[in-house]
mmCIF file of C-alpha atoms and ligand atoms in Angstrom:
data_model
loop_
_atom_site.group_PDB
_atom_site.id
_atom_site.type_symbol
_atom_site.label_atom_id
_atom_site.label_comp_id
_atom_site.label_asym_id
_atom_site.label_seq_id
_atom_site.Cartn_x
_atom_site.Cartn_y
_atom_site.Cartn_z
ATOM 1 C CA UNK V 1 0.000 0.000 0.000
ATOM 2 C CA UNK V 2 1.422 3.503 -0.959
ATOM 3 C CA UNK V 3 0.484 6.566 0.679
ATOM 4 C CA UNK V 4 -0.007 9.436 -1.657
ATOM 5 C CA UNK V 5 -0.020 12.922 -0.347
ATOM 6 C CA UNK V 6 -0.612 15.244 -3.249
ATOM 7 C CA UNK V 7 -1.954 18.704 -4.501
ATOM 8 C CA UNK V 8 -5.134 18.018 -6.892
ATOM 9 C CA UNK V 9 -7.799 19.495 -8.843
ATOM 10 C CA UNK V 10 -10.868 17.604 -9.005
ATOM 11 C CA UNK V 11 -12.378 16.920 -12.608
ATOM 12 C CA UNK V 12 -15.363 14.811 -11.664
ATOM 13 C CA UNK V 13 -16.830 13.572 -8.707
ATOM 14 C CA UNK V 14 -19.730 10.400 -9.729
ATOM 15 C CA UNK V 15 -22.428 9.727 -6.731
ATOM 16 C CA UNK V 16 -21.645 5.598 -5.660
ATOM 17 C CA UNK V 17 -24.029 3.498 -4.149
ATOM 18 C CA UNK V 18 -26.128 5.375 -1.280
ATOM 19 C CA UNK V 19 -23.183 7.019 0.219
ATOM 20 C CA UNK V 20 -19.567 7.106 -1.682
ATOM 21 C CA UNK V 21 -17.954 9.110 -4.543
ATOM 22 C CA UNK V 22 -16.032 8.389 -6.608
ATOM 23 C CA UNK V 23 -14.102 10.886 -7.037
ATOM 24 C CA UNK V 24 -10.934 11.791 -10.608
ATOM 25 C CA UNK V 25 -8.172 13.872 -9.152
ATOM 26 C CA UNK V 26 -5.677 15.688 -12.088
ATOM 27 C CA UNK V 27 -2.630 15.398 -9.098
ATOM 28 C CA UNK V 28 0.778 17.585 -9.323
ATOM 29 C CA UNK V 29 2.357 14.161 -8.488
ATOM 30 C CA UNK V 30 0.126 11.135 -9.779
ATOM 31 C CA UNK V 31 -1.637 13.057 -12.955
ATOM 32 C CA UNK V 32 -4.888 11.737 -13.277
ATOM 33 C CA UNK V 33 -6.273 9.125 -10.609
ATOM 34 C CA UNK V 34 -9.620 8.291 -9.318
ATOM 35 C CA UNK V 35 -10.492 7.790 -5.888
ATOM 36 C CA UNK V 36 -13.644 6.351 -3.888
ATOM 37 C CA UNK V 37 -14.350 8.191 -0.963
ATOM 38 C CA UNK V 38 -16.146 5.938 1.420
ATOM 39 C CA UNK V 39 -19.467 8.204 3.007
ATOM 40 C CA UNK V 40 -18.253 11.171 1.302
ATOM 41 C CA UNK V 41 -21.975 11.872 0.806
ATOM 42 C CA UNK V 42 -22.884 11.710 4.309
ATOM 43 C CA UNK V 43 -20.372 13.091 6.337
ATOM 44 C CA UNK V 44 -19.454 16.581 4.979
ATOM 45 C CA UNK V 45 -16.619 16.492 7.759
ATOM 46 C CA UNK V 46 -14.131 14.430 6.307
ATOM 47 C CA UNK V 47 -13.342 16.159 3.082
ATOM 48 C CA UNK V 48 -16.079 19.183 3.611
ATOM 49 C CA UNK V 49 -16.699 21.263 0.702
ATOM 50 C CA UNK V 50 -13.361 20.101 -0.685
ATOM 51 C CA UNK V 51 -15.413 17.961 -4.002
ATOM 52 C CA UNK V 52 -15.610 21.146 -5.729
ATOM 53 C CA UNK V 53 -13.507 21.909 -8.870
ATOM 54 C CA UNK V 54 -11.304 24.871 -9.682
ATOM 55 C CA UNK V 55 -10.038 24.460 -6.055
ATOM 56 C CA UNK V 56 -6.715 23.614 -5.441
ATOM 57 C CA UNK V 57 -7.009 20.579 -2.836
ATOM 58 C CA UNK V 58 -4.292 18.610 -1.006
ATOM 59 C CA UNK V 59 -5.829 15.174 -0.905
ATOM 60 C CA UNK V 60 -4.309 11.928 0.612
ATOM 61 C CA UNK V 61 -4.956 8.476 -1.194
ATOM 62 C CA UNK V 62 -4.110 5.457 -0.312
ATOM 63 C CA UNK V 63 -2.937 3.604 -3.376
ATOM 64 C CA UNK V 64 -3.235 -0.161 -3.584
ATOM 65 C CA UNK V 65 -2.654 -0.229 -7.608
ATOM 66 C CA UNK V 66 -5.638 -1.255 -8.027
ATOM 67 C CA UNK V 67 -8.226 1.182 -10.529
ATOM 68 C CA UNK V 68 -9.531 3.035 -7.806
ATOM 69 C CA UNK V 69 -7.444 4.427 -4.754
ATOM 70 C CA UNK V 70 -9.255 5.466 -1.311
ATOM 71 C CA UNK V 71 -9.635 8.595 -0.698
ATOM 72 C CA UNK V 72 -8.959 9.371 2.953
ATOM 73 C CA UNK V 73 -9.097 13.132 3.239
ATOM 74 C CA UNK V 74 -9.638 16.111 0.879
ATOM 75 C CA UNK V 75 -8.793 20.424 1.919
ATOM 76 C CA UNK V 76 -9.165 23.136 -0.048
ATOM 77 C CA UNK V 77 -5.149 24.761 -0.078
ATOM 78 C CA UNK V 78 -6.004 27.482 -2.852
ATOM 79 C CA UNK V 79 -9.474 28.470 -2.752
ATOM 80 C CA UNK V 80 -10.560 30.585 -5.838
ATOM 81 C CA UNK V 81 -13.868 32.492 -5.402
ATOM 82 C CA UNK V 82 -13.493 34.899 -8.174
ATOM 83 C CA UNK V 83 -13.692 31.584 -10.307
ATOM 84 C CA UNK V 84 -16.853 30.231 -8.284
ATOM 85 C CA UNK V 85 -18.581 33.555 -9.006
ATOM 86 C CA UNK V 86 -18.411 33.978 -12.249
ATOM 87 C CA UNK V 87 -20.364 31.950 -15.000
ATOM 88 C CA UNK V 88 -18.235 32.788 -17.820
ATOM 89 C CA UNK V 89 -15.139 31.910 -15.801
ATOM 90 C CA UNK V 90 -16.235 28.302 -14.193
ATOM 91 C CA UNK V 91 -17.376 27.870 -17.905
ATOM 92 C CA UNK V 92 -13.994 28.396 -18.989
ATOM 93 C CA UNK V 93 -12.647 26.261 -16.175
ATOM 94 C CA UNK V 94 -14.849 23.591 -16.359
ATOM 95 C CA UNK V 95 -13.927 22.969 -20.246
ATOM 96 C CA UNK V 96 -9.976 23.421 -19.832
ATOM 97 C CA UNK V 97 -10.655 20.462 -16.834
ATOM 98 C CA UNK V 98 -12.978 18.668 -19.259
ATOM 99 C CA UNK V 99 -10.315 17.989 -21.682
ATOM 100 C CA UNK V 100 -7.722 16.993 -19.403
ATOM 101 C CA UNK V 101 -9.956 14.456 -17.880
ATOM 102 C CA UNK V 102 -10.542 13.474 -21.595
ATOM 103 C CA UNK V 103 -6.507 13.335 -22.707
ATOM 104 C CA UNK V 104 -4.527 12.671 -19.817
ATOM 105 C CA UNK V 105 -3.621 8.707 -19.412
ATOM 106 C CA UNK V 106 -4.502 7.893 -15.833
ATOM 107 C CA UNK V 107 -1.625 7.651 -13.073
ATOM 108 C CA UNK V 108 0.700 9.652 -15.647
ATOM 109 C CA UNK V 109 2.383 12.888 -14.229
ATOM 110 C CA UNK V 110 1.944 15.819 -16.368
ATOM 111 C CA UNK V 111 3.860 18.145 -14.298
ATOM 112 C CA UNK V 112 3.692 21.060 -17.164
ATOM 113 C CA UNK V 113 0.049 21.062 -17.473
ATOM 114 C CA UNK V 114 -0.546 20.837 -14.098
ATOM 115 C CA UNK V 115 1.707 23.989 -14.310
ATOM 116 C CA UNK V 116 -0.579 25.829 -16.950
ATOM 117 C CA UNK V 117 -4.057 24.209 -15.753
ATOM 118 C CA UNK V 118 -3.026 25.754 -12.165
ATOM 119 C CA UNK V 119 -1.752 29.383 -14.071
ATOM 120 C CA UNK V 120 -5.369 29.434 -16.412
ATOM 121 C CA UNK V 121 -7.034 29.047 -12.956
ATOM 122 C CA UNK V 122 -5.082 31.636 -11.191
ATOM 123 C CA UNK V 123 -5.706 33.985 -14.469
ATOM 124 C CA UNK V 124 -9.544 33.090 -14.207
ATOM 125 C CA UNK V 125 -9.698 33.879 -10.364
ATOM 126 C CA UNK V 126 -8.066 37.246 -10.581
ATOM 127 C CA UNK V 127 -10.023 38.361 -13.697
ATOM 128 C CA UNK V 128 -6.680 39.657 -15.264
ATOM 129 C CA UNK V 129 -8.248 38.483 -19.092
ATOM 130 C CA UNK V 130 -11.502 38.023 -20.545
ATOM 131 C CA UNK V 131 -12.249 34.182 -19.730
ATOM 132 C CA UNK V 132 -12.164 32.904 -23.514
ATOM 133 C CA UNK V 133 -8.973 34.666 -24.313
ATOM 134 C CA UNK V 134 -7.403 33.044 -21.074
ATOM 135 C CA UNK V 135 -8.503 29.546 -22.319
ATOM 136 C CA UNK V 136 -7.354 29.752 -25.880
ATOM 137 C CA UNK V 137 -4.297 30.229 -24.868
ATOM 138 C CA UNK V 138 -3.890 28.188 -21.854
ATOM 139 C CA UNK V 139 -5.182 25.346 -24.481
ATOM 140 C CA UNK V 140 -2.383 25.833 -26.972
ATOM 141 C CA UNK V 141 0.083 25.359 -24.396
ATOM 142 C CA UNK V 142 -1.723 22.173 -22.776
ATOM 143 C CA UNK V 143 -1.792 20.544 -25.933
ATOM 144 C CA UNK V 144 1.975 21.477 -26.134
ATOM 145 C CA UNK V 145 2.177 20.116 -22.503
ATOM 146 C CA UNK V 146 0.762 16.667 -22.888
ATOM 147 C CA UNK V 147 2.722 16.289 -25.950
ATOM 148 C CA UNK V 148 0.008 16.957 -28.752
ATOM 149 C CA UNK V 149 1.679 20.153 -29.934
ATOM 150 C CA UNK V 150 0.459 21.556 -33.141
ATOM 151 C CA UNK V 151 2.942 22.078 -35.867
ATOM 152 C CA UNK V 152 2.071 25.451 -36.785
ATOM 153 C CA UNK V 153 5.897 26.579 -38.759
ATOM 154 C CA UNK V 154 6.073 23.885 -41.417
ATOM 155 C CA UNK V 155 4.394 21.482 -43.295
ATOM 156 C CA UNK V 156 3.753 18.119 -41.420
ATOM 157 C CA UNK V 157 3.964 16.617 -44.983
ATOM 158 C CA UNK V 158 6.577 17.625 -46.695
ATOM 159 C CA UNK V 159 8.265 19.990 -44.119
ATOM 160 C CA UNK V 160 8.432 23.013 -46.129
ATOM 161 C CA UNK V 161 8.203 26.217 -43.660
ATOM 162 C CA UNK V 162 5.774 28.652 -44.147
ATOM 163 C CA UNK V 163 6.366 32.079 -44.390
ATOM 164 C CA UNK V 164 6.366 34.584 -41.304
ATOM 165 C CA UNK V 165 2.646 36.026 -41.030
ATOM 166 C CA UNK V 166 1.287 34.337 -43.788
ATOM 167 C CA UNK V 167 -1.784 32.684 -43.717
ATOM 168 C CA UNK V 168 -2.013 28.387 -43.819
ATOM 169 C CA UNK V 169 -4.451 25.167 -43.508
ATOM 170 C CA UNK V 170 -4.174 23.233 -40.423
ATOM 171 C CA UNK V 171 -5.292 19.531 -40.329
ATOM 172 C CA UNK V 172 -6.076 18.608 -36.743
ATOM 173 C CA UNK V 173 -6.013 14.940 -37.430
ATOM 174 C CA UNK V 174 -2.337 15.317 -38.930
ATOM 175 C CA UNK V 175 -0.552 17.409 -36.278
ATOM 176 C CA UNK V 176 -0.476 21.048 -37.780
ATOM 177 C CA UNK V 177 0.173 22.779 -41.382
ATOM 178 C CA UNK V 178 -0.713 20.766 -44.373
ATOM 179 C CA UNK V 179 0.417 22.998 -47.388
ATOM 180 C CA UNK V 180 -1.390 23.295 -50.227
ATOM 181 C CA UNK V 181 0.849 21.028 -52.203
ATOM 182 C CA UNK V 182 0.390 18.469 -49.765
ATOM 183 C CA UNK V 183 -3.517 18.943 -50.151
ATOM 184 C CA UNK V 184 -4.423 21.919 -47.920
ATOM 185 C CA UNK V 185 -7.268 21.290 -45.109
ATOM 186 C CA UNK V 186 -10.091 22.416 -44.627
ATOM 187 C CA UNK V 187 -9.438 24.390 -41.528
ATOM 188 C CA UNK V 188 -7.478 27.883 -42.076
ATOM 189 C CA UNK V 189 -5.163 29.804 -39.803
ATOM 190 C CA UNK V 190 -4.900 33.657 -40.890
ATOM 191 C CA UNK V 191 -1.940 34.900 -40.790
ATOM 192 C CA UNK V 192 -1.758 37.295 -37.568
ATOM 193 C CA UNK V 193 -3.297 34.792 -35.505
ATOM 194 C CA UNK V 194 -0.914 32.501 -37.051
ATOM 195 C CA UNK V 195 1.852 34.466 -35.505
ATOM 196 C CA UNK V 196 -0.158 34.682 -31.652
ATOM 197 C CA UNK V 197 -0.199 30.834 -31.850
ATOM 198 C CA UNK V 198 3.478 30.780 -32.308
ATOM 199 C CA UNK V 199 4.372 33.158 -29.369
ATOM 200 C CA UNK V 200 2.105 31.763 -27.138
ATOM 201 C CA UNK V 201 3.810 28.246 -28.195
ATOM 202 C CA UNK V 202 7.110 30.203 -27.291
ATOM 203 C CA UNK V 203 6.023 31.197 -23.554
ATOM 204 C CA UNK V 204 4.532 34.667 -24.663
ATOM 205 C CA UNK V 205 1.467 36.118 -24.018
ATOM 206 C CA UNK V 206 -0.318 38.137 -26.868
ATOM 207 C CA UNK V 207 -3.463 39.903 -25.985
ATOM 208 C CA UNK V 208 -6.236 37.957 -28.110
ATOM 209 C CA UNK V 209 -9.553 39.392 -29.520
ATOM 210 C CA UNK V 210 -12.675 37.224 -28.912
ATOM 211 C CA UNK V 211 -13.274 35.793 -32.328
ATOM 212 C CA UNK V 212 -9.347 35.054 -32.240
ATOM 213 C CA UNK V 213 -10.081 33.198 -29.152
ATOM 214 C CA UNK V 214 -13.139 31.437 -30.687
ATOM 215 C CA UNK V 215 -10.749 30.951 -33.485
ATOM 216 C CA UNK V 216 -8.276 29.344 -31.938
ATOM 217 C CA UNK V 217 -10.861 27.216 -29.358
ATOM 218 C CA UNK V 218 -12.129 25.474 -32.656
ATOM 219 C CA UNK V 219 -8.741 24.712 -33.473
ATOM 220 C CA UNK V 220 -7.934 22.898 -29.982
ATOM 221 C CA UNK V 221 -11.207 21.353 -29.575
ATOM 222 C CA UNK V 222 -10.606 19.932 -32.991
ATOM 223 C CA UNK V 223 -7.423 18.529 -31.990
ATOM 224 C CA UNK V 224 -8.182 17.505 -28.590
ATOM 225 C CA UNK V 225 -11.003 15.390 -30.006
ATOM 226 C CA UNK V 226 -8.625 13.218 -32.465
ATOM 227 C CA UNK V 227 -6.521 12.727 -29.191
ATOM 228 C CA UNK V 228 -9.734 11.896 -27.242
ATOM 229 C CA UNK V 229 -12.136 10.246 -29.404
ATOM 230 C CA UNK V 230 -14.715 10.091 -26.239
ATOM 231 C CA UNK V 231 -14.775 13.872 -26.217
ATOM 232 C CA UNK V 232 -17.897 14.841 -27.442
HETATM 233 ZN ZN1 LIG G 301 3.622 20.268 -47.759
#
């Protein structure tokens, strides 16, 4: 039996029989694992209010390698209100959680996006940008951190760069650019928000507008759904 002592965001927590939870964890130290918590339903004392997303928790497991560890206690370590208050923000939250749950293996540390999933939180909870624009580019750089990146400098056929600011087709299902030798796509980057992608792939943080956003959301919802075929 291991004893796992770890920071956590919750990304679902499914009612169990008349009493338990079962509860998915995204973990600094784990990545994803599910838990049952044993009366979590009746006794609010154990891990309180803690089964509540966008929190940061410090949960302790007990791990038996089996597909479900126990859950034996839950606290809230980084409560964020301004998150819980605002609908446009916990929407934003709940879908960035969404597709981790959807594309993270389970008991697999992802210690960068658990980096940027914390960072899009902290982002959401102060208000610093408009929700959407927070997302989009929190979700270029958690496909990036799970190792999905999207090739967005050169053909993923034939590997031919394409120019600085110019506009180019992007094929989800292949990775990135598809030039229009290689067959185009049907999906279309413009140039300028070309260029955002790429310096928010290098660290940066461009200010986006919200159809550049909404651009770029369709983009990484695309691609997250080839990587997570049960993502609806
Ligand atoms: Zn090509």
């Amino acid at each position: 039996m291991k004893a796992i002592q770890t920071e956590a965001l919750l990304l679902r927590a499914v009612a169990y029989g008349e009493s338990d939870v079962i509860a998915t964890f995204f973990t600094r130290t784990e990545g994803k694992i599910s838990a049952l918590s044993r009366g979590a339903r009746k006794s609010v004392r154990r891990v309180g209010g803690a089964l509540e997303p966008v929190h940061t928790l410090l949960v302790s497991l007990e791990d038996r390698g089996r597909e479900l560890a126990t859950l034996k206690e839950a606290r809230v370590v980084r409560q964020r209100s301004g998150v819980v208050g605002d609908l446009d923000a916990l929407d934003a939250a709940g879908v960035a959680l969404r597709w981790l749950r959807h594309v993270c293996p389970p008991r697999t540390p992802e210690p960068r996006a658990w980096d940027t999933m914390n960072t899009l939180l902290d982002v959401l909870d102060a208000r610093e940008q408009p929700p959407r624009s927070a997302l989009a580019a929190a979700a270029l750089r958690l496909l990036a951190d799970v190792g999905y990146a999207l090739e967005l400098e050169q053909c993923v056929r034939c590997g031919r760069p394409c120019p600085a600011g110019k506009a180019a087709f992007v094929d989800p299902s292949r990775g990135g650019l598809v030039c229009q030798s290689c067959g185009g796509a049907r999906m279309r980057l413009g140039g300028d928000l070309r260029e955002r992608a790429l310096e928010i792939a290098a660290g940066g943080n461009p200010a986006l507008t919200k159809d550049e956003a909404e651009e770029l959301l369709v983009l990484v919802d695309a691609t997250m759904a080839v990587h997570a075929p049960g993502l609806e």
